[in-house]
């Protein structure tokens, strides 16, 4: 299928150009793709015509064009994470009968982007658009634990003044994240709302980077340790399914 092959070459070319810090010569791209120079020039001509590649004639190099930015903007407009995750979060609520959330990391905060309520369960302070300190929430701890340790240190250097709830110092936070990694999920007990606890698991992209977290919130006096472990397993399973969809 020559058309499919051409499409594959185009995608590989765009991926390679996007990975470079600066525009590159056509000969460099031809070597990277393992294509003849004539085929590479033809491919680049088509991509330039459609705006996906820019030809810098004076430098004799090629770089990413504005049409690629439009693709990225379209991806953001369609809220793919929420569209992919919402049905799975809804199923999680149905299967566990507890409130569930999907949150993303925004600096040192978590931002709640999906909130699904279970009938008869306590009302929550969290809602779509609400921000809370990441170290206070199970969702935040789950995502921080999945970040490279250097990135956590950059977010919370030794001089950081921590919030009153959650780990009290950056070193205490690092110890907490070690426990989260060992368990495979994060736990929060009464830090956000007295009497309520949460368990959460990180959603990872193809590179293993945390893009979100799935959490379940429940009354601490209604769920024992074994029940909490079961809810954590359900949250991890849902997070894994969202990761697979991504």
Short mmCIF file of C-alpha atoms in Angstrom, two decimals, residues 89-188:
data_model
loop_
_atom_site.label_atom_id
_atom_site.label_comp_id
_atom_site.label_asym_id
_atom_site.label_seq_id
_atom_site.Cartn_x
_atom_site.Cartn_y
_atom_site.Cartn_z
CA UNK A 89 -14.51 7.03 36.09
CA UNK A 90 -18.30 6.63 35.85
CA UNK A 91 -17.89 2.83 35.87
CA UNK A 92 -15.60 3.11 38.88
CA UNK A 93 -18.33 4.94 40.81
CA UNK A 94 -20.91 2.33 39.77
CA UNK A 95 -18.72 -0.59 40.81
CA UNK A 96 -17.51 0.83 44.15
CA UNK A 97 -20.52 3.04 45.07
CA UNK A 98 -18.08 5.75 46.22
CA UNK A 99 -17.29 9.24 44.91
CA UNK A 100 -14.51 9.34 42.29
CA UNK A 101 -12.39 12.07 40.77
CA UNK A 102 -9.83 12.70 38.06
CA UNK A 103 -7.25 15.41 38.77
CA UNK A 104 -4.20 16.77 36.98
CA UNK A 105 -1.05 18.31 38.40
CA UNK A 106 -0.63 22.07 37.94
CA UNK A 107 2.58 23.25 39.56
CA UNK A 108 2.27 22.46 43.26
CA UNK A 109 -1.52 22.12 43.01
CA UNK A 110 -3.94 19.52 41.77
CA UNK A 111 -6.75 20.68 39.51
CA UNK A 112 -9.93 18.58 39.51
CA UNK A 113 -11.21 17.98 35.98
CA UNK A 114 -13.78 15.17 36.51
CA UNK A 115 -16.03 14.69 39.54
CA UNK A 116 -18.47 11.78 39.67
CA UNK A 117 -20.75 11.53 42.71
CA UNK A 118 -22.22 8.32 44.10
CA UNK A 119 -25.78 8.35 45.39
CA UNK A 120 -26.06 8.72 49.15
CA UNK A 121 -22.40 9.55 49.70
CA UNK A 122 -21.11 12.63 51.58
CA UNK A 123 -20.80 15.95 49.75
CA UNK A 124 -17.23 16.99 48.96
CA UNK A 125 -15.30 20.26 48.86
CA UNK A 126 -13.73 19.20 45.58
CA UNK A 127 -15.42 19.99 42.29
CA UNK A 128 -14.45 20.57 38.68
CA UNK A 129 -12.07 23.55 38.56
CA UNK A 130 -11.14 23.41 42.26
CA UNK A 131 -7.44 23.57 43.12
CA UNK A 132 -5.84 22.13 46.25
CA UNK A 133 -2.20 21.76 47.33
CA UNK A 134 -0.87 18.54 45.82
CA UNK A 135 0.73 17.38 49.08
CA UNK A 136 -2.64 17.44 50.86
CA UNK A 137 -4.48 15.13 48.46
CA UNK A 138 -4.15 11.47 47.54
CA UNK A 139 -4.32 12.46 43.86
CA UNK A 140 -1.42 14.87 44.25
CA UNK A 141 0.71 12.41 46.19
CA UNK A 142 0.08 9.71 43.58
CA UNK A 143 1.28 11.98 40.76
CA UNK A 144 4.24 13.36 42.71
CA UNK A 145 5.36 9.80 43.49
CA UNK A 146 5.42 9.03 39.76
CA UNK A 147 7.59 12.05 38.93
CA UNK A 148 11.39 11.78 38.74
CA UNK A 149 12.87 12.52 42.16
CA UNK A 150 14.80 15.52 40.81
CA UNK A 151 11.58 17.07 39.58
CA UNK A 152 10.00 16.68 43.02
CA UNK A 153 13.05 18.34 44.56
CA UNK A 154 12.73 21.20 42.08
CA UNK A 155 9.07 21.66 43.05
CA UNK A 156 9.77 21.41 46.78
CA UNK A 157 13.34 22.53 47.60
CA UNK A 158 14.53 22.23 51.17
CA UNK A 159 13.49 25.80 52.06
CA UNK A 160 9.85 25.27 51.00
CA UNK A 161 7.22 26.19 53.59
CA UNK A 162 4.64 23.39 53.53
CA UNK A 163 0.91 23.70 54.14
CA UNK A 164 -0.45 22.78 57.56
CA UNK A 165 -2.03 19.53 56.39
CA UNK A 166 -0.09 16.67 54.76
CA UNK A 167 3.70 16.19 55.03
CA UNK A 168 5.16 19.00 57.15
CA UNK A 169 8.53 19.36 55.40
CA UNK A 170 10.07 18.56 52.01
CA UNK A 171 12.00 15.68 53.59
CA UNK A 172 8.77 14.31 55.11
CA UNK A 173 7.20 14.57 51.68
CA UNK A 174 10.02 12.58 50.11
CA UNK A 175 9.57 9.85 52.75
CA UNK A 176 5.83 9.80 52.06
CA UNK A 177 6.44 9.42 48.33
CA UNK A 178 8.73 6.45 48.99
CA UNK A 179 5.80 4.79 50.78
CA UNK A 180 3.44 5.64 47.91
CA UNK A 181 5.80 4.03 45.39
CA UNK A 182 6.11 0.93 47.57
CA UNK A 183 2.34 0.55 47.95
CA UNK A 184 1.51 1.48 44.37
CA UNK A 185 -1.13 4.00 45.45
CA UNK A 186 -1.51 7.08 47.65
CA UNK A 187 -3.62 7.49 50.78
CA UNK A 188 -5.05 10.62 52.38
#
